[in-house]
mmCIF file of C-alpha atoms and ligand atoms in Angstrom:
data_model
loop_
_atom_site.group_PDB
_atom_site.id
_atom_site.type_symbol
_atom_site.label_atom_id
_atom_site.label_comp_id
_atom_site.label_asym_id
_atom_site.label_seq_id
_atom_site.Cartn_x
_atom_site.Cartn_y
_atom_site.Cartn_z
ATOM 1 C CA UNK A 21 -14.619 17.484 9.905
ATOM 2 C CA UNK A 22 -10.877 17.088 9.147
ATOM 3 C CA UNK A 23 -10.310 15.840 5.653
ATOM 4 C CA UNK A 24 -7.431 13.555 4.820
ATOM 5 C CA UNK A 25 -6.062 15.245 1.707
ATOM 6 C CA UNK A 26 -2.492 14.047 1.458
ATOM 7 C CA UNK A 27 -0.932 10.611 1.126
ATOM 8 C CA UNK A 28 2.665 9.474 1.365
ATOM 9 C CA UNK A 29 3.872 6.519 -0.694
ATOM 10 C CA UNK A 30 7.218 5.142 0.497
ATOM 11 C CA UNK A 31 8.693 3.644 -2.670
ATOM 12 C CA UNK A 32 12.419 3.743 -1.967
ATOM 13 C CA UNK A 33 12.808 0.005 -1.173
ATOM 14 C CA UNK A 34 15.160 -2.163 -3.204
ATOM 15 C CA UNK A 35 12.811 -5.026 -4.008
ATOM 16 C CA UNK A 36 15.509 -7.658 -3.545
ATOM 17 C CA UNK A 37 12.923 -10.444 -3.492
ATOM 18 C CA UNK A 38 12.263 -9.747 -7.161
ATOM 19 C CA UNK A 39 15.845 -9.658 -8.376
ATOM 20 C CA UNK A 40 16.904 -9.826 -11.152
ATOM 21 C CA UNK A 41 13.683 -8.183 -12.444
ATOM 22 C CA UNK A 42 14.134 -5.261 -10.045
ATOM 23 C CA UNK A 43 17.691 -4.647 -11.243
ATOM 24 C CA UNK A 44 16.290 -2.098 -13.686
ATOM 25 C CA UNK A 45 12.564 -1.942 -12.847
ATOM 26 C CA UNK A 46 11.340 -0.527 -9.510
ATOM 27 C CA UNK A 47 9.313 -3.181 -7.693
ATOM 28 C CA UNK A 48 6.340 -0.784 -7.572
ATOM 29 C CA UNK A 49 6.300 -0.941 -11.384
ATOM 30 C CA UNK A 50 5.842 -4.726 -11.473
ATOM 31 C CA UNK A 51 2.485 -5.467 -13.093
ATOM 32 C CA UNK A 52 -0.451 -7.054 -11.380
ATOM 33 C CA UNK A 53 -2.387 -7.938 -14.555
ATOM 34 C CA UNK A 54 -1.981 -4.794 -16.677
ATOM 35 C CA UNK A 55 -1.430 -2.170 -13.998
ATOM 36 C CA UNK A 56 1.759 -1.598 -12.021
ATOM 37 C CA UNK A 57 1.478 -2.035 -8.250
ATOM 38 C CA UNK A 58 1.824 1.709 -7.679
ATOM 39 C CA UNK A 59 -1.343 2.319 -9.680
ATOM 40 C CA UNK A 60 -3.386 0.172 -7.280
ATOM 41 C CA UNK A 61 -2.134 2.219 -4.319
ATOM 42 C CA UNK A 62 -2.771 5.539 -6.071
ATOM 43 C CA UNK A 63 -6.265 4.440 -7.175
ATOM 44 C CA UNK A 64 -7.062 3.380 -3.611
ATOM 45 C CA UNK A 65 -5.882 6.764 -2.330
ATOM 46 C CA UNK A 66 -7.963 8.607 -4.940
ATOM 47 C CA UNK A 67 -11.026 6.584 -3.938
ATOM 48 C CA UNK A 68 -10.463 7.780 -0.357
ATOM 49 C CA UNK A 69 -10.484 11.438 -1.419
ATOM 50 C CA UNK A 70 -6.709 12.022 -1.467
ATOM 51 C CA UNK A 71 -5.709 15.026 -3.553
ATOM 52 C CA UNK A 72 -1.952 15.260 -3.015
ATOM 53 C CA UNK A 73 0.407 12.368 -3.597
ATOM 54 C CA UNK A 74 3.885 12.401 -2.078
ATOM 55 C CA UNK A 75 6.324 9.709 -3.204
ATOM 56 C CA UNK A 76 9.485 8.947 -1.259
ATOM 57 C CA UNK A 77 11.793 7.534 -3.895
ATOM 58 C CA UNK A 78 15.458 6.655 -4.201
ATOM 59 C CA UNK A 79 18.116 6.262 -6.883
ATOM 60 C CA UNK A 80 17.015 4.019 -9.745
ATOM 61 C CA UNK A 81 13.312 4.773 -9.381
ATOM 62 C CA UNK A 82 12.887 7.281 -12.203
ATOM 63 C CA UNK A 83 10.528 4.882 -14.044
ATOM 64 C CA UNK A 84 7.973 5.750 -11.364
ATOM 65 C CA UNK A 85 8.116 9.441 -12.191
ATOM 66 C CA UNK A 86 7.981 8.738 -15.912
ATOM 67 C CA UNK A 87 4.943 6.541 -15.405
ATOM 68 C CA UNK A 88 2.889 9.445 -14.103
ATOM 69 C CA UNK A 89 4.067 11.817 -16.848
ATOM 70 C CA UNK A 90 1.891 12.602 -19.838
ATOM 71 C CA UNK A 91 2.947 10.385 -22.738
ATOM 72 C CA UNK A 92 2.162 12.938 -25.452
ATOM 73 C CA UNK A 93 3.908 11.156 -28.356
ATOM 74 C CA UNK A 94 2.411 7.786 -27.460
ATOM 75 C CA UNK A 95 -1.057 9.275 -27.096
ATOM 76 C CA UNK A 96 -0.802 10.903 -30.494
ATOM 77 C CA UNK A 97 0.200 7.633 -32.134
ATOM 78 C CA UNK A 98 -2.632 5.750 -30.462
ATOM 79 C CA UNK A 99 -5.076 8.439 -31.497
ATOM 80 C CA UNK A 100 -3.940 8.291 -35.117
ATOM 81 C CA UNK A 101 -4.206 4.503 -35.077
ATOM 82 C CA UNK A 102 -7.710 4.731 -33.596
ATOM 83 C CA UNK A 103 -6.731 2.649 -30.564
ATOM 84 C CA UNK A 104 -9.372 4.064 -28.258
ATOM 85 C CA UNK A 105 -9.170 1.363 -25.592
ATOM 86 C CA UNK A 106 -5.426 1.807 -25.198
ATOM 87 C CA UNK A 107 -5.947 5.566 -25.017
ATOM 88 C CA UNK A 108 -8.558 5.146 -22.308
ATOM 89 C CA UNK A 109 -6.149 2.938 -20.325
ATOM 90 C CA UNK A 110 -3.578 5.729 -20.439
ATOM 91 C CA UNK A 111 -6.231 8.273 -19.468
ATOM 92 C CA UNK A 112 -6.950 6.378 -16.255
ATOM 93 C CA UNK A 113 -3.353 6.961 -15.122
ATOM 94 C CA UNK A 114 -3.532 10.729 -15.607
ATOM 95 C CA UNK A 115 -3.284 12.801 -12.438
ATOM 96 C CA UNK A 116 -4.269 16.464 -12.135
ATOM 97 C CA UNK A 117 -1.276 18.748 -12.744
ATOM 98 C CA UNK A 118 0.707 19.677 -9.662
ATOM 99 C CA UNK A 119 -0.685 16.968 -7.388
ATOM 100 C CA UNK A 120 2.379 14.700 -7.367
ATOM 101 C CA UNK A 121 5.654 15.323 -5.515
ATOM 102 C CA UNK A 122 8.770 13.211 -5.381
ATOM 103 C CA UNK A 123 11.292 13.327 -2.539
ATOM 104 C CA UNK A 124 14.535 11.370 -2.694
ATOM 105 C CA UNK A 125 15.622 9.295 0.298
ATOM 106 C CA UNK A 126 19.402 9.388 0.009
ATOM 107 C CA UNK A 127 20.090 6.299 2.106
ATOM 108 C CA UNK A 128 17.928 3.286 3.084
ATOM 109 C CA UNK A 129 17.407 4.253 6.722
ATOM 110 C CA UNK A 130 13.996 2.652 7.134
ATOM 111 C CA UNK A 131 10.277 3.307 6.715
ATOM 112 C CA UNK A 132 10.229 5.776 9.622
ATOM 113 C CA UNK A 133 12.952 7.841 8.013
ATOM 114 C CA UNK A 134 11.167 7.734 4.634
ATOM 115 C CA UNK A 135 7.930 9.073 6.147
ATOM 116 C CA UNK A 136 9.810 11.761 8.104
ATOM 117 C CA UNK A 137 11.025 13.234 4.806
ATOM 118 C CA UNK A 138 7.443 14.202 3.916
ATOM 119 C CA UNK A 139 7.201 16.594 6.882
ATOM 120 C CA UNK A 140 7.415 19.855 4.963
ATOM 121 C CA UNK A 141 4.974 18.760 2.280
ATOM 122 C CA UNK A 142 2.446 17.337 4.729
ATOM 123 C CA UNK A 143 2.525 20.235 7.175
ATOM 124 C CA UNK A 144 0.233 20.326 10.167
ATOM 125 C CA UNK A 145 -2.618 18.008 9.175
ATOM 126 C CA UNK A 146 -3.438 14.311 9.426
ATOM 127 C CA UNK A 147 -2.328 12.308 6.399
ATOM 128 C CA UNK A 148 -2.341 8.801 4.982
ATOM 129 C CA UNK A 149 0.543 6.447 4.289
ATOM 130 C CA UNK A 150 0.154 3.598 1.794
ATOM 131 C CA UNK A 151 2.730 0.854 1.259
ATOM 132 C CA UNK A 152 2.202 -0.259 -2.356
ATOM 133 C CA UNK A 153 3.516 -3.799 -1.627
ATOM 134 C CA UNK A 154 0.311 -4.427 0.268
ATOM 135 C CA UNK A 155 -2.458 -4.745 -2.288
ATOM 136 C CA UNK A 156 -5.921 -4.996 -0.770
ATOM 137 C CA UNK A 157 -8.848 -6.447 -2.701
ATOM 138 C CA UNK A 158 -11.932 -5.035 -1.058
ATOM 139 C CA UNK A 159 -15.513 -4.141 -1.912
ATOM 140 C CA UNK A 160 -14.859 -0.658 -0.511
ATOM 141 C CA UNK A 161 -11.204 0.385 -0.842
ATOM 142 C CA UNK A 162 -9.382 -0.129 2.461
ATOM 143 C CA UNK A 163 -8.157 3.449 2.920
ATOM 144 C CA UNK A 164 -11.678 4.792 2.316
ATOM 145 C CA UNK A 165 -12.918 2.453 5.070
ATOM 146 C CA UNK A 166 -10.267 3.904 7.381
ATOM 147 C CA UNK A 167 -11.035 7.512 6.474
ATOM 148 C CA UNK A 168 -14.679 6.854 7.413
ATOM 149 C CA UNK A 169 -13.653 5.257 10.708
ATOM 150 C CA UNK A 170 -11.209 8.078 11.477
ATOM 151 C CA UNK A 171 -14.128 10.519 11.672
ATOM 152 C CA UNK A 172 -15.085 8.953 15.008
ATOM 153 C CA UNK A 173 -11.630 7.727 16.072
ATOM 154 C CA UNK A 174 -9.030 10.452 16.011
ATOM 155 C CA UNK A 175 -5.400 9.651 16.719
ATOM 156 C CA UNK A 176 -3.090 7.433 14.725
ATOM 157 C CA UNK A 177 -4.846 4.586 12.950
ATOM 158 C CA UNK A 178 -3.190 1.521 11.417
ATOM 159 C CA UNK A 179 -4.803 -1.126 9.244
ATOM 160 C CA UNK A 180 -4.676 -4.512 10.879
ATOM 161 C CA UNK A 181 -5.357 -8.183 10.233
ATOM 162 C CA UNK A 182 -4.696 -11.402 12.099
ATOM 163 C CA UNK A 183 -1.747 -13.382 10.734
ATOM 164 C CA UNK A 184 -0.445 -16.850 11.669
ATOM 165 C CA UNK A 185 1.512 -16.475 14.918
ATOM 166 C CA UNK A 186 4.582 -18.006 13.280
ATOM 167 C CA UNK A 187 4.693 -14.983 10.944
ATOM 168 C CA UNK A 188 4.800 -12.131 13.477
ATOM 169 C CA UNK A 189 8.495 -11.468 12.763
ATOM 170 C CA UNK A 190 7.474 -10.095 9.342
ATOM 171 C CA UNK A 191 5.151 -7.396 10.713
ATOM 172 C CA UNK A 192 4.501 -4.628 13.147
ATOM 173 C CA UNK A 193 2.319 -6.243 15.833
ATOM 174 C CA UNK A 194 -0.319 -4.707 18.103
ATOM 175 C CA UNK A 195 -0.769 -5.087 21.828
ATOM 176 C CA UNK A 196 -4.533 -4.712 22.029
ATOM 177 C CA UNK A 197 -6.332 -3.258 25.044
ATOM 178 C CA UNK A 198 -9.912 -3.716 23.844
ATOM 179 C CA UNK A 199 -11.920 -4.235 20.684
ATOM 180 C CA UNK A 200 -15.147 -2.690 19.514
ATOM 181 C CA UNK A 201 -16.335 -3.875 16.110
ATOM 182 C CA UNK A 202 -13.589 -3.148 13.603
ATOM 183 C CA UNK A 203 -11.679 -0.835 15.954
ATOM 184 C CA UNK A 204 -9.060 -2.049 18.409
ATOM 185 C CA UNK A 205 -7.690 0.241 21.117
ATOM 186 C CA UNK A 206 -3.959 -0.255 21.141
ATOM 187 C CA UNK A 207 -1.661 -0.036 24.171
ATOM 188 C CA UNK A 208 1.571 -0.864 22.372
ATOM 189 C CA UNK A 209 3.159 -1.721 19.041
ATOM 190 C CA UNK A 210 6.256 -3.810 18.375
ATOM 191 C CA UNK A 211 8.092 -4.069 15.071
ATOM 192 C CA UNK A 212 8.777 -7.623 13.888
ATOM 193 C CA UNK A 213 8.692 -9.502 17.202
ATOM 194 C CA UNK A 214 9.624 -13.184 17.355
ATOM 195 C CA UNK A 215 6.462 -15.301 17.651
ATOM 196 C CA UNK A 216 7.297 -16.171 21.274
ATOM 197 C CA UNK A 217 7.480 -12.498 22.229
ATOM 198 C CA UNK A 218 4.645 -11.106 20.104
ATOM 199 C CA UNK A 219 1.876 -9.490 22.180
ATOM 200 C CA UNK A 220 -0.739 -10.807 19.717
ATOM 201 C CA UNK A 221 -1.097 -12.057 16.156
ATOM 202 C CA UNK A 222 -2.685 -8.777 15.014
ATOM 203 C CA UNK A 223 -0.374 -7.402 12.372
ATOM 204 C CA UNK A 224 -0.035 -3.905 10.983
ATOM 205 C CA UNK A 225 -0.827 -3.823 7.255
ATOM 206 C CA UNK A 226 0.504 -1.030 5.049
ATOM 207 C CA UNK A 227 -2.254 1.581 5.435
ATOM 208 C CA UNK A 228 -1.981 4.301 8.044
ATOM 209 C CA UNK A 229 -3.711 7.533 8.969
ATOM 210 C CA UNK A 230 -1.254 9.556 11.026
ATOM 211 C CA UNK A 231 -1.541 12.709 13.066
ATOM 212 C CA UNK A 232 1.115 15.344 12.296
ATOM 213 C CA UNK A 233 2.531 14.820 15.811
ATOM 214 C CA UNK A 234 4.204 11.711 14.344
ATOM 215 C CA UNK A 235 6.926 13.913 12.814
ATOM 216 C CA UNK A 236 8.347 14.983 16.183
ATOM 217 C CA UNK A 237 8.465 11.342 17.257
ATOM 218 C CA UNK A 238 10.114 10.309 13.988
ATOM 219 C CA UNK A 239 12.862 12.812 14.760
ATOM 220 C CA UNK A 240 13.369 11.312 18.215
ATOM 221 C CA UNK A 241 13.411 7.558 17.628
ATOM 222 C CA UNK A 242 16.621 5.549 17.395
ATOM 223 C CA UNK A 243 17.272 2.626 15.020
ATOM 224 C CA UNK A 244 15.116 -0.374 15.877
ATOM 225 C CA UNK A 245 14.389 -3.679 14.143
ATOM 226 C CA UNK A 246 16.893 -4.355 11.349
ATOM 227 C CA UNK A 247 18.945 -1.325 12.449
ATOM 228 C CA UNK A 248 16.416 0.947 10.708
ATOM 229 C CA UNK A 249 14.242 3.856 11.868
ATOM 230 C CA UNK A 250 10.845 2.199 12.202
ATOM 231 C CA UNK A 251 7.494 3.924 11.731
ATOM 232 C CA UNK A 252 6.016 1.445 14.212
ATOM 233 C CA UNK A 253 8.385 2.716 16.931
ATOM 234 C CA UNK A 254 7.385 6.347 16.317
ATOM 235 C CA UNK A 255 3.671 5.466 16.518
ATOM 236 C CA UNK A 256 4.348 3.557 19.726
ATOM 237 C CA UNK A 257 6.207 6.563 21.153
ATOM 238 C CA UNK A 258 3.180 8.798 20.465
ATOM 239 C CA UNK A 259 0.671 6.379 21.955
ATOM 240 C CA UNK A 260 -0.040 8.136 25.227
ATOM 241 C CA UNK A 261 -0.349 11.571 23.587
ATOM 242 C CA UNK A 262 -2.146 10.996 20.299
ATOM 243 C CA UNK A 263 -3.751 7.574 20.882
ATOM 244 C CA UNK A 264 -3.564 4.656 18.463
ATOM 245 C CA UNK A 265 -6.237 2.388 17.057
ATOM 246 C CA UNK A 266 -6.102 -0.630 14.799
ATOM 247 C CA UNK A 267 -8.685 -0.834 12.026
ATOM 248 C CA UNK A 268 -9.657 -4.371 10.972
ATOM 249 C CA UNK A 269 -10.436 -3.648 7.330
ATOM 250 C CA UNK A 270 -12.848 -5.671 5.275
ATOM 251 C CA UNK A 271 -10.972 -7.214 2.349
ATOM 252 C CA UNK A 272 -8.217 -9.565 1.302
ATOM 253 C CA UNK A 273 -4.592 -8.463 1.506
ATOM 254 C CA UNK A 274 -1.815 -9.695 -0.747
ATOM 255 C CA UNK A 275 1.873 -9.203 0.018
ATOM 256 C CA UNK A 276 2.935 -8.222 -3.484
ATOM 257 C CA UNK A 277 6.454 -7.586 -2.226
ATOM 258 C CA UNK A 278 6.860 -11.370 -2.477
ATOM 259 C CA UNK A 279 6.591 -13.652 -5.508
ATOM 260 C CA UNK A 280 4.070 -15.839 -3.712
ATOM 261 C CA UNK A 281 1.840 -12.866 -2.905
ATOM 262 C CA UNK A 282 2.016 -11.484 -6.433
ATOM 263 C CA UNK A 283 1.024 -14.871 -7.898
ATOM 264 C CA UNK A 284 -1.927 -15.130 -5.516
ATOM 265 C CA UNK A 285 -3.021 -11.574 -6.268
ATOM 266 C CA UNK A 286 -2.781 -12.291 -10.000
ATOM 267 C CA UNK A 287 -5.156 -15.238 -9.614
ATOM 268 C CA UNK A 288 -7.615 -13.313 -7.425
ATOM 269 C CA UNK A 289 -7.659 -10.146 -9.533
ATOM 270 C CA UNK A 290 -7.584 -12.144 -12.778
ATOM 271 C CA UNK A 291 -10.706 -14.057 -11.798
ATOM 272 C CA UNK A 292 -12.388 -10.730 -10.940
ATOM 273 C CA UNK A 293 -11.869 -9.301 -14.418
ATOM 274 C CA UNK A 294 -14.820 -9.879 -16.742
ATOM 275 C CA UNK A 295 -12.579 -9.753 -19.830
ATOM 276 C CA UNK A 296 -10.117 -12.332 -18.469
ATOM 277 C CA UNK A 297 -12.007 -14.591 -16.116
ATOM 278 C CA UNK A 298 -13.612 -17.053 -18.509
ATOM 279 C CA UNK A 299 -10.427 -18.301 -20.148
ATOM 280 C CA UNK A 300 -8.417 -17.978 -16.958
ATOM 281 C CA UNK A 301 -10.974 -19.936 -14.959
ATOM 282 C CA UNK A 302 -10.851 -22.693 -17.581
ATOM 283 C CA UNK A 303 -7.057 -22.795 -17.377
ATOM 284 C CA UNK A 304 -7.052 -22.955 -13.573
ATOM 285 C CA UNK A 305 -9.626 -25.753 -13.566
ATOM 286 C CA UNK A 306 -7.875 -27.821 -16.189
ATOM 287 C CA UNK A 307 -4.612 -27.407 -14.340
ATOM 288 C CA UNK A 308 -5.776 -28.163 -10.819
ATOM 289 C CA UNK A 309 -8.932 -30.187 -11.271
ATOM 290 C CA UNK A 310 -8.269 -32.102 -14.517
ATOM 291 C CA UNK A 311 -10.811 -34.758 -13.495
ATOM 292 C CA UNK A 312 -13.592 -32.152 -13.666
ATOM 293 C CA UNK A 313 -14.496 -31.502 -17.249
ATOM 294 C CA UNK A 314 -15.568 -28.071 -18.337
ATOM 295 C CA UNK A 315 -17.763 -27.679 -21.372
HETATM 296 C C1 G1P B 426 6.402 -2.677 6.985
HETATM 297 C C2 G1P B 426 6.166 -2.167 8.406
HETATM 298 C C3 G1P B 426 5.489 -3.239 9.259
HETATM 299 C C4 G1P B 426 4.198 -3.682 8.584
HETATM 300 C C5 G1P B 426 4.471 -4.145 7.139
HETATM 301 C C6 G1P B 426 3.165 -4.437 6.416
HETATM 302 O O1 G1P B 426 7.346 -3.713 7.033
HETATM 303 O O2 G1P B 426 7.410 -1.810 8.979
HETATM 304 O O3 G1P B 426 5.188 -2.738 10.535
HETATM 305 O O4 G1P B 426 3.616 -4.732 9.320
HETATM 306 O O5 G1P B 426 5.176 -3.148 6.402
HETATM 307 O O6 G1P B 426 3.380 -4.897 5.121
HETATM 308 P P1 G1P B 426 8.129 -4.234 5.727
HETATM 309 O O7 G1P B 426 7.239 -5.255 5.079
HETATM 310 O O8 G1P B 426 8.367 -3.060 4.850
HETATM 311 O O9 G1P B 426 9.391 -4.845 6.239
#
């Protein structure tokens, strides 16, 4: 049994869709309820058994590193004030010492380039990649579902879901050979194809399990969609050697790299929270269904 122990979090993106907020706050630090987006990705990785967390950052992202630091002074103040709930919230963000690494991407050369920078830290073992923009609300965390499936499906594995055909130009898209339950055998991947040219409407969502052979391919690819080095292209280049499958995860995905997606995620996660749902539900009903009275 090969364990997936390491995960790469590409967090170097600019977050232009959230300007001006992202002028001084990394987009991965934007809150979904009371947790920043990065915390959802890290929690999902932890739930899948990940023990080493590799962040690919860029200039202006130091808030991310600070977030995972111990806040000794703050903890002491909370302790003195008897704020046990706030202390517990901080405790949930604590990571075992020495498990986090940060690598700087000096220029925005694309997701493929970002992942390639993790080569030395990942070494010669399969690893996970999580894009924190994609938040997945699922009964069993999406990466854990994939780790289970990987046991019987070696090779590169990408999370997938069907999107409206008109939206294929926002995603990596799969050319599917055959499907068996949640697993699709893939015979090609294209990054951001126009709807007319897309081989299907099965999109890649930001969860990957990759074989270490991806690093040689990442070194070989040339700039693709958007003039950037694309992870999709490297996976496609390794198709005949390593094999690629798509995993149709169970769960609901929100594109929290967009305002629309973050609003929708806020509603969905807000209604899930026992401490928030009652008042929030009332607000939503009064707002959208004013003709229905709630006691
Ligand atoms: C990235 C990947 C793309 C994938 C998408 C999922 O694109 O390049 O293949 O479908 O994430 O969110 P981005 O959204 O960073 O442009």
